[in-house]
PDB file of C-alpha atoms in Angstrom:
ATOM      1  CA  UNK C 298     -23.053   7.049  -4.150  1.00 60.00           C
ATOM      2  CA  UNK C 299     -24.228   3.806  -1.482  1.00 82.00           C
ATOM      3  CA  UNK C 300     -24.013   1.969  -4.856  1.00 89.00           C
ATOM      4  CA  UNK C 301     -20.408   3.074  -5.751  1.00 91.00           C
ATOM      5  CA  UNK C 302     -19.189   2.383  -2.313  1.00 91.00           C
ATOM      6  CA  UNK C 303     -20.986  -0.958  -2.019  1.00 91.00           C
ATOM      7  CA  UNK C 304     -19.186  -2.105  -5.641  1.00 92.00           C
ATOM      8  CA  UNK C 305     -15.718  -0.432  -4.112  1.00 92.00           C
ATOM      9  CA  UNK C 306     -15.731  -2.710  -1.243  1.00 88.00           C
ATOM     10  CA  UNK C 307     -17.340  -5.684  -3.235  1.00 88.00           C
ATOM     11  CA  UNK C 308     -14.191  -5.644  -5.871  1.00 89.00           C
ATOM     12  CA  UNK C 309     -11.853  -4.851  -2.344  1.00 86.00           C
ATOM     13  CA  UNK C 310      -9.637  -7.699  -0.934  1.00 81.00           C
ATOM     14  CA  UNK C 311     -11.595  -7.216   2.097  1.00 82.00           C
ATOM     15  CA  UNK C 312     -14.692  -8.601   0.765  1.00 82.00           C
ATOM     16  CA  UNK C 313     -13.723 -11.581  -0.848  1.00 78.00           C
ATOM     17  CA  UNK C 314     -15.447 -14.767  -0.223  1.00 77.00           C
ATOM     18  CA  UNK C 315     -18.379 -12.025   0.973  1.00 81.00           C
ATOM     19  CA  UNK C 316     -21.808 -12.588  -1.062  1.00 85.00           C
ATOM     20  CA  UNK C 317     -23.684  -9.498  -1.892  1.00 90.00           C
ATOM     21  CA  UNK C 318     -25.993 -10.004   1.478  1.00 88.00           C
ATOM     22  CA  UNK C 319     -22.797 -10.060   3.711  1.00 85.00           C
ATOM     23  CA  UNK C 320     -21.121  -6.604   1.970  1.00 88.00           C
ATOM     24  CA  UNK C 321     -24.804  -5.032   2.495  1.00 89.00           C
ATOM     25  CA  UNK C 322     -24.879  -5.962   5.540  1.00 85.00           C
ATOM     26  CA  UNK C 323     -21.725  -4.890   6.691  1.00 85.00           C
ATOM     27  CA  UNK C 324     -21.988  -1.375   5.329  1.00 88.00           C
ATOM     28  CA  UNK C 325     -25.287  -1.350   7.275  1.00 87.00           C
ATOM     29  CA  UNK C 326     -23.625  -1.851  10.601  1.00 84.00           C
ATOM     30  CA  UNK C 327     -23.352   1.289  12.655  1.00 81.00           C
ATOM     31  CA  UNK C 328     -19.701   0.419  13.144  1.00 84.00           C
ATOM     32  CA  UNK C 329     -18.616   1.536   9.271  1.00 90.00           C
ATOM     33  CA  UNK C 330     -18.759   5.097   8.254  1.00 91.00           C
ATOM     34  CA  UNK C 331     -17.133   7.303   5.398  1.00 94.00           C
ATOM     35  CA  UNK C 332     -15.125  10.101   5.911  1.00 94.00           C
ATOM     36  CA  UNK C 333     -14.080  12.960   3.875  1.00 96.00           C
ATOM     37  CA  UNK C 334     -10.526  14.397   4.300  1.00 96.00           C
ATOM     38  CA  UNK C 335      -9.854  17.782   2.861  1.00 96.00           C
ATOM     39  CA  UNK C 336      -6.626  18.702   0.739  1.00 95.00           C
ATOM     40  CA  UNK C 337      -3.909  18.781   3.400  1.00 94.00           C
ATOM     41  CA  UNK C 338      -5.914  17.047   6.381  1.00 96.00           C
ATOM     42  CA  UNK C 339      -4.794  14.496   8.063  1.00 96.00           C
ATOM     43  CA  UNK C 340      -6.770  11.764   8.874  1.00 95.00           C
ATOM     44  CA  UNK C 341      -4.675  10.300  11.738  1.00 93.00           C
ATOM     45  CA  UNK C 342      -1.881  11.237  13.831  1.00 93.00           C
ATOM     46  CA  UNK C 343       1.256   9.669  14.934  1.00 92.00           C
ATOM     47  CA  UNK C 344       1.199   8.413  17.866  1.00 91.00           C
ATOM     48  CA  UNK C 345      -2.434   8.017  17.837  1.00 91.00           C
ATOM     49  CA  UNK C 346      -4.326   4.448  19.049  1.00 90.00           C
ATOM     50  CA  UNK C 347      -6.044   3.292  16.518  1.00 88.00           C
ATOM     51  CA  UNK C 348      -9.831   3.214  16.341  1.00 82.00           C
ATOM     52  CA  UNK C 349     -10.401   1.149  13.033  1.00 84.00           C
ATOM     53  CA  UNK C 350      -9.414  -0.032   9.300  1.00 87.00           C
ATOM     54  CA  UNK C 351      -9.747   2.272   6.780  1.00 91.00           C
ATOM     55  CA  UNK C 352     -10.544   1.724   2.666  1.00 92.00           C
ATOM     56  CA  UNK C 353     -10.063   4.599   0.186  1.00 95.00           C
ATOM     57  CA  UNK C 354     -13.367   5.258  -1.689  1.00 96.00           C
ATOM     58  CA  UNK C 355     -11.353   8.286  -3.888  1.00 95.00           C
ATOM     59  CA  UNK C 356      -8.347  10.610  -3.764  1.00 95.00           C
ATOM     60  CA  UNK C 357      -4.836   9.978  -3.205  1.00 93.00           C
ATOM     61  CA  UNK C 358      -3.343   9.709   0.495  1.00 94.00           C
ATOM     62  CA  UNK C 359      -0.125  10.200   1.591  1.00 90.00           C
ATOM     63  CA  UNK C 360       2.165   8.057   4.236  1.00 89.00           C
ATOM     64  CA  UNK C 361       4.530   9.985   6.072  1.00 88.00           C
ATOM     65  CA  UNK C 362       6.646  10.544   8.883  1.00 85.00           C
ATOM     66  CA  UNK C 363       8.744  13.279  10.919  1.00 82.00           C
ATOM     67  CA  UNK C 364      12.048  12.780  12.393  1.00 75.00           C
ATOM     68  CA  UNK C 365      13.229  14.313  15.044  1.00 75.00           C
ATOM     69  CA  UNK C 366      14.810  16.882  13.514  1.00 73.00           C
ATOM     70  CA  UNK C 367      11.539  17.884  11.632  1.00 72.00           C
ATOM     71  CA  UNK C 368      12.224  16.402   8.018  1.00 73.00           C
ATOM     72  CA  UNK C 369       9.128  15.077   6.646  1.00 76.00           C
ATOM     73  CA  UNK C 370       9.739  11.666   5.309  1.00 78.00           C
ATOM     74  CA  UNK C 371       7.165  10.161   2.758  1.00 78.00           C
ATOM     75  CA  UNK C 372       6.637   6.474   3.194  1.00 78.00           C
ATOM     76  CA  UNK C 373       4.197   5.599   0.773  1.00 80.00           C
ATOM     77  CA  UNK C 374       0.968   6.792  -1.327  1.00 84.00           C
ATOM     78  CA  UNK C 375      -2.627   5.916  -1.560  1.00 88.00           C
ATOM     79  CA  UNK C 376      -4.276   6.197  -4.890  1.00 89.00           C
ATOM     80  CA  UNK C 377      -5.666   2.480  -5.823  1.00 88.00           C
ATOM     81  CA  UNK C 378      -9.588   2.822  -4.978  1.00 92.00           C
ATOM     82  CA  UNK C 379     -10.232   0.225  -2.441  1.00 90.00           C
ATOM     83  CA  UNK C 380      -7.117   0.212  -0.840  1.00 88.00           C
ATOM     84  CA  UNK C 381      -7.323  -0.773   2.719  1.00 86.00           C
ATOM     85  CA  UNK C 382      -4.828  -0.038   5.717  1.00 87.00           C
ATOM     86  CA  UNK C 383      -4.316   0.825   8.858  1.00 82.00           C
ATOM     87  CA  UNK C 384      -5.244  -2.425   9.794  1.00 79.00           C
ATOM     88  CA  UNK C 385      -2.315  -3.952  11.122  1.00 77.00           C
ATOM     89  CA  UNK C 386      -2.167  -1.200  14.032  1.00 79.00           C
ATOM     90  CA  UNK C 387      -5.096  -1.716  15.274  1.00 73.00           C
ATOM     91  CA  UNK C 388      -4.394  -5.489  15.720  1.00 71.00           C
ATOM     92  CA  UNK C 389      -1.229  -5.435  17.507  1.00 74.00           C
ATOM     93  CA  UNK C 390      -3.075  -2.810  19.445  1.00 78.00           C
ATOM     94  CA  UNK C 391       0.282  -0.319  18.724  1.00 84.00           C
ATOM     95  CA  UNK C 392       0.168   3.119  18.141  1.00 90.00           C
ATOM     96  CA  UNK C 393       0.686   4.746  14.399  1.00 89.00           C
ATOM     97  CA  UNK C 394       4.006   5.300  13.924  1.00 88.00           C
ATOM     98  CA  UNK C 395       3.537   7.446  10.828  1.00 89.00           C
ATOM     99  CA  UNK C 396       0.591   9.383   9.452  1.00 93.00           C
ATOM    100  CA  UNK C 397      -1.782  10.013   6.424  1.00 94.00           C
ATOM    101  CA  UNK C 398      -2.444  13.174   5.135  1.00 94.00           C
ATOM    102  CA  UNK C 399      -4.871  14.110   2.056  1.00 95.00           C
ATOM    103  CA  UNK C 400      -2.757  14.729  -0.860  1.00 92.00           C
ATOM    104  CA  UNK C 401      -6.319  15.349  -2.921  1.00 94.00           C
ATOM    105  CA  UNK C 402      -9.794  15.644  -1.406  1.00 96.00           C
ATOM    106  CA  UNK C 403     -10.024  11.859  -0.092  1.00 96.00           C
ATOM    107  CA  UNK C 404     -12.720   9.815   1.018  1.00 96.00           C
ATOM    108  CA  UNK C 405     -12.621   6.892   2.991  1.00 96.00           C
ATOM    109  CA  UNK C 406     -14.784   4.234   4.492  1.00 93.00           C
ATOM    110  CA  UNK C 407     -13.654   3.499   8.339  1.00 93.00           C
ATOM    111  CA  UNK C 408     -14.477   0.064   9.677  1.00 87.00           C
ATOM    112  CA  UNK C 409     -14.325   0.136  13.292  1.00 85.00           C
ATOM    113  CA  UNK C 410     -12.242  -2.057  15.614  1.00 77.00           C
ATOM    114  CA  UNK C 411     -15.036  -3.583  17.427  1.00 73.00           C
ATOM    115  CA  UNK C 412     -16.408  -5.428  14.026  1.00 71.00           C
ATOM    116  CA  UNK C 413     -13.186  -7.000  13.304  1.00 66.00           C
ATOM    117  CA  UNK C 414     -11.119  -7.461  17.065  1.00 62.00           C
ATOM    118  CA  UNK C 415      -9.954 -10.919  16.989  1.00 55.00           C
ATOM    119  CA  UNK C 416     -10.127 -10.745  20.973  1.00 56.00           C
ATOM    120  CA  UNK C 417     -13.994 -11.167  20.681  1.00 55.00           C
ATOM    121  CA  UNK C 418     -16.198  -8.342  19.955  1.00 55.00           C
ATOM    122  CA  UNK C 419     -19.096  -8.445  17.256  1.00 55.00           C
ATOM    123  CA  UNK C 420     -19.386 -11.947  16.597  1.00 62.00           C
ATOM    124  CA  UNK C 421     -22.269 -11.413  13.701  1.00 69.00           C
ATOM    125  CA  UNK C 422     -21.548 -12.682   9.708  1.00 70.00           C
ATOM    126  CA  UNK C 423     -20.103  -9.425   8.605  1.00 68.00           C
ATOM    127  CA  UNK C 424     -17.661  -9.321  11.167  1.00 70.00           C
ATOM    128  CA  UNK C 425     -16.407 -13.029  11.048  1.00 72.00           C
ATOM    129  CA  UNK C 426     -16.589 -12.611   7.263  1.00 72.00           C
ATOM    130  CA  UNK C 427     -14.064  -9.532   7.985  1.00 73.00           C
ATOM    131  CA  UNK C 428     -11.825 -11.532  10.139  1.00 71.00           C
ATOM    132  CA  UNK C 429     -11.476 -14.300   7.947  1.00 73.00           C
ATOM    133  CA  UNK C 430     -10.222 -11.475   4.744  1.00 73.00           C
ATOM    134  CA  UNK C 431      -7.753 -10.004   7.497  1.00 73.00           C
ATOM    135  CA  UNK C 432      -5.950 -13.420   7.908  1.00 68.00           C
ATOM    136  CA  UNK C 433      -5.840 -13.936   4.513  1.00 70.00           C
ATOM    137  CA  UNK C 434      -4.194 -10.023   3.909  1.00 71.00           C
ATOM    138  CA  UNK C 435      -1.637 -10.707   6.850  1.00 67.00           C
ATOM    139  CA  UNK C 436      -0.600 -13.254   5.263  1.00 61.00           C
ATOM    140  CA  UNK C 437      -0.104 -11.405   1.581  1.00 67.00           C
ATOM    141  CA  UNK C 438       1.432  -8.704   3.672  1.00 68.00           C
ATOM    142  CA  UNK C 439       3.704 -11.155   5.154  1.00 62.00           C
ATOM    143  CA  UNK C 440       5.009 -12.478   2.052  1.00 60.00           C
ATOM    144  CA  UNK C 441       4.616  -9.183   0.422  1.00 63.00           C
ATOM    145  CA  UNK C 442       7.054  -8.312   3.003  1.00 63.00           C
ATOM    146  CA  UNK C 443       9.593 -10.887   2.514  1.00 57.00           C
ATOM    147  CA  UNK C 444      10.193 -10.344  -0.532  1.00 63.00           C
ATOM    148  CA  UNK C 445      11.151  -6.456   0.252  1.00 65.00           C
ATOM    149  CA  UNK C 446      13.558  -7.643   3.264  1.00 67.00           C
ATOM    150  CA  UNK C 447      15.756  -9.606   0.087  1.00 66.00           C
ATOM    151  CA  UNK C 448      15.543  -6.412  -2.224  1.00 65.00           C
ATOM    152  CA  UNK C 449      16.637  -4.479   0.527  1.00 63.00           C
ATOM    153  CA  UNK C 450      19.317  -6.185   1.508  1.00 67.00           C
ATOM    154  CA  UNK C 451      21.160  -6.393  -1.386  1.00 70.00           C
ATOM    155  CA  UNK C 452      24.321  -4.433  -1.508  1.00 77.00           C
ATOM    156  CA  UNK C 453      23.492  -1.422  -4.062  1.00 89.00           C
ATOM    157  CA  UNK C 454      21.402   0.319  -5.103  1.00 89.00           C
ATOM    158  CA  UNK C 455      21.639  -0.940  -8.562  1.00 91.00           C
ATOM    159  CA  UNK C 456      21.198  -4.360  -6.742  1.00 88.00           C
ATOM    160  CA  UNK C 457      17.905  -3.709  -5.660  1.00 87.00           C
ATOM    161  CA  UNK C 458      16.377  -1.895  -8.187  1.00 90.00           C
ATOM    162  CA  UNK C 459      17.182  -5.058 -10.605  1.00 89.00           C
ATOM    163  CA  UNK C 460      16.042  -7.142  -7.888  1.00 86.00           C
ATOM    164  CA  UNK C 461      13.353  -5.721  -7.645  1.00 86.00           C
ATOM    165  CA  UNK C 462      12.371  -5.683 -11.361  1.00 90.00           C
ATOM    166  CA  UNK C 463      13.331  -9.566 -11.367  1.00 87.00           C
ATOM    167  CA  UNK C 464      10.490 -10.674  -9.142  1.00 82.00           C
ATOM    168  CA  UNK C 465       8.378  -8.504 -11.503  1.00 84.00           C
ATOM    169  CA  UNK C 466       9.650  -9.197 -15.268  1.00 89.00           C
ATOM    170  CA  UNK C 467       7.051 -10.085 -17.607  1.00 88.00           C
ATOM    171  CA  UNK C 468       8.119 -12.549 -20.357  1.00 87.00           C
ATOM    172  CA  UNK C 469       8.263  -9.520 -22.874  1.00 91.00           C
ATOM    173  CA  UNK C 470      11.330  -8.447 -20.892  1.00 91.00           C
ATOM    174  CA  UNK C 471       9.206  -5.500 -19.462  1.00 93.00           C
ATOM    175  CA  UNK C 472       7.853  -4.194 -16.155  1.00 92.00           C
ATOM    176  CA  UNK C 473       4.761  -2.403 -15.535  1.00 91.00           C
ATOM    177  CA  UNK C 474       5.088  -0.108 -12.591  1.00 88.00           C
ATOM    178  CA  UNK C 475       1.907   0.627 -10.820  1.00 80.00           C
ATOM    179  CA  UNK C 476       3.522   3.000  -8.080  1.00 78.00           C
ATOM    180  CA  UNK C 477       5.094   6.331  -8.652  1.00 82.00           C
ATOM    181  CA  UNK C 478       8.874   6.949  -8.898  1.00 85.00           C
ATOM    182  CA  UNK C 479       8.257   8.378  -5.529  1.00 82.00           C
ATOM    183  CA  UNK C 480       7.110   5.592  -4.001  1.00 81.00           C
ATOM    184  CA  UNK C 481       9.037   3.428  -5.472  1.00 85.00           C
ATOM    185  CA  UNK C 482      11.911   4.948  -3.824  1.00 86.00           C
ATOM    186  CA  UNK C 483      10.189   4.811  -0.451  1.00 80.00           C
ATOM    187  CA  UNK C 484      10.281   1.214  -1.073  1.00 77.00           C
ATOM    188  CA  UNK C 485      13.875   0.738  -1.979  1.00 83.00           C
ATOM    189  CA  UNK C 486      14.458   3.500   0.984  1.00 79.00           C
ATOM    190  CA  UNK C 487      16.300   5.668  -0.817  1.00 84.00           C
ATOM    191  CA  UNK C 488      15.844   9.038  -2.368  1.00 86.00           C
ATOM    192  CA  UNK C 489      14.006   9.925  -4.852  1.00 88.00           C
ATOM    193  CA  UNK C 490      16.829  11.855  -7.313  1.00 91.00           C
ATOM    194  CA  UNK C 491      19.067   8.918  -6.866  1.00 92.00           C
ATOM    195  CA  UNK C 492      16.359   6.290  -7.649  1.00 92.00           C
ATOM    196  CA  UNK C 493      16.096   8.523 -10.622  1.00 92.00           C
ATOM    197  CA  UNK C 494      20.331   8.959 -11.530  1.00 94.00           C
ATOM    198  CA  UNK C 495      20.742   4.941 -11.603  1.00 94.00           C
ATOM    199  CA  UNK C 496      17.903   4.408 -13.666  1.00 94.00           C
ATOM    200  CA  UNK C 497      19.475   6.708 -16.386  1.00 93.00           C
ATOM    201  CA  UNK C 498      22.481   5.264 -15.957  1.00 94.00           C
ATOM    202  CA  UNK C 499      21.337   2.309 -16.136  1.00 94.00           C
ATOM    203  CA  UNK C 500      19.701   3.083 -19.453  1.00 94.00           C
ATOM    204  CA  UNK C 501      22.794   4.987 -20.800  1.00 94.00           C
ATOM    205  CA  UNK C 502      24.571   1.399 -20.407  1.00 95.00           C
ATOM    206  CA  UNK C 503      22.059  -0.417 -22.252  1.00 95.00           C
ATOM    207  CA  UNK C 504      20.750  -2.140 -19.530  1.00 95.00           C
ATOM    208  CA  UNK C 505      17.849  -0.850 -19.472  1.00 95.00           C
ATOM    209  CA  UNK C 506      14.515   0.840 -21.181  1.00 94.00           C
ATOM    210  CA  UNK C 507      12.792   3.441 -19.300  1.00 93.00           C
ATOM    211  CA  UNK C 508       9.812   4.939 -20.409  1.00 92.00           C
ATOM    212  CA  UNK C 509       7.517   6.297 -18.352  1.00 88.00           C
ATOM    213  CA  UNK C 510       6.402   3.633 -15.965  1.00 90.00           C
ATOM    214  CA  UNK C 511       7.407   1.095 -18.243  1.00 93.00           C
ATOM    215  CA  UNK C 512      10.625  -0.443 -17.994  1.00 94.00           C
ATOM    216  CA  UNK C 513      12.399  -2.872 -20.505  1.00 94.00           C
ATOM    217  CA  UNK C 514      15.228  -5.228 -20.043  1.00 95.00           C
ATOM    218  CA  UNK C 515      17.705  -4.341 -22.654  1.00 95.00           C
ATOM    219  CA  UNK C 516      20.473  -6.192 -21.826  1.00 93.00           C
ATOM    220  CA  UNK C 517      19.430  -9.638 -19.759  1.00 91.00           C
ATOM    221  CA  UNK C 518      23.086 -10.901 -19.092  1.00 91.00           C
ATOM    222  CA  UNK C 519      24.136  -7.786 -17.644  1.00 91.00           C
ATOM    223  CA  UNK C 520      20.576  -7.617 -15.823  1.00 92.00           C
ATOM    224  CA  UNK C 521      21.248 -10.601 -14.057  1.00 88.00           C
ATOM    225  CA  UNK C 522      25.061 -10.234 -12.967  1.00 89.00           C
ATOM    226  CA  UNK C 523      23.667  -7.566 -10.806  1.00 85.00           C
ATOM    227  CA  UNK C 524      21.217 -10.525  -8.963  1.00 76.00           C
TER     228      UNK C 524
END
């Protein structure tokens, strides 16, 4: 298992630039740990501080949050091995506003605060090798996140979905999706059922392919008077 989990963070976005000395050593520090979360646990709470960054080893998480009313909203899943977050709370030194429960037996690797604070801390190769992948992720984050403030504010729905396939069109005229239909409509923050009814209508109007998580682009002049 040490080998799995040392080639899990190796291939992670974390690690890159890292040589295999620096990933061995970091997984050596007494500051990482894995954790195992049971089906239904929850591995932090809203409203919580944050102690750390946290990269799936297996499973599937789940993001989600509760209004005031008590509906459960769902933000977001966790399924890509070597997925890291949690991150940016712990940074701004904020609370979780939201939190992750197992959807599957999960496992994680936690990476404590104190190896990656950029207000000093452990000042040792693993932890300024650490630092220097977090800039880099802000900033993919940043422009990850840019590009989600112009789907979202387009007008309709319709808008964004195509807007959203747009920044993602292969030159086949197809997309890929990587995330469920479920989190795809956390995304586009909207429901799941109407994500689903504008896709088929899109499709009945020959706009659109749909097949599984591949989509086509039937109908590119129509596609784009929606952009």
């Amino acid at each position: 298992m040490k080998q799995e989990i040392f080639d899990i963070v190796k291939s992670s976005s974390l690690a890159h630039g890292m040589t295999e000395e620096d990933v061995r050593a970091l997984l050596a520090s007494s500051q990482v740990r894995r954790r195992t979360v049971a089906k239904g646990g929850i591995l932090f709470q809203e409203g919580e501080m944050p102690h750390g960054l946290y990269l799936l080893l297996s499973g599937t998480l789940v993001i989600k949050k509760d209004t005031f009313s008590g509906r459960q909203i769902f933000l977001s899943e966790l399924s890509e091995t070597g997925e890291m977050f949690g991150e940016v709370y712990e940074v701004l030194g904020r609370p979780y506003d939201m939190y992750v429960e197992a959807a599957t037996r999960a496992e994680v690797l936690e990476i404590a605060s104190s190896l990656f604070s950029l207000s000093g801390g452990d000042l040792s190769r693993p932890a300024l090798c650490v630092q220097r992948s977090l800039m880099r992720i802000f900033a993919r984050k940043a422009y990850y996140m840019h590009g989600r403030i112009q789907v979202l504010a387009s007008g309709t729905l319709r808008e964004k979905i195509v807007r959203f396939l747009a920044e993602h069109l292969g030159e086949d005229g197809t997309v890929q999706l990587t995330e469920s239909r479920e989190t795809l409509a956390a995304y586009l923050a909207v429901t799941r059922p109407s994500l689903s009814r504008e896709l088929s209508a899109m499709a009945r109007e020959g706009i659109l392919e749909v097949s599984g998580r591949t989509v086509r682009v039937c109908d590119l002049a129509q596609f784009e008077s929606y952009l």
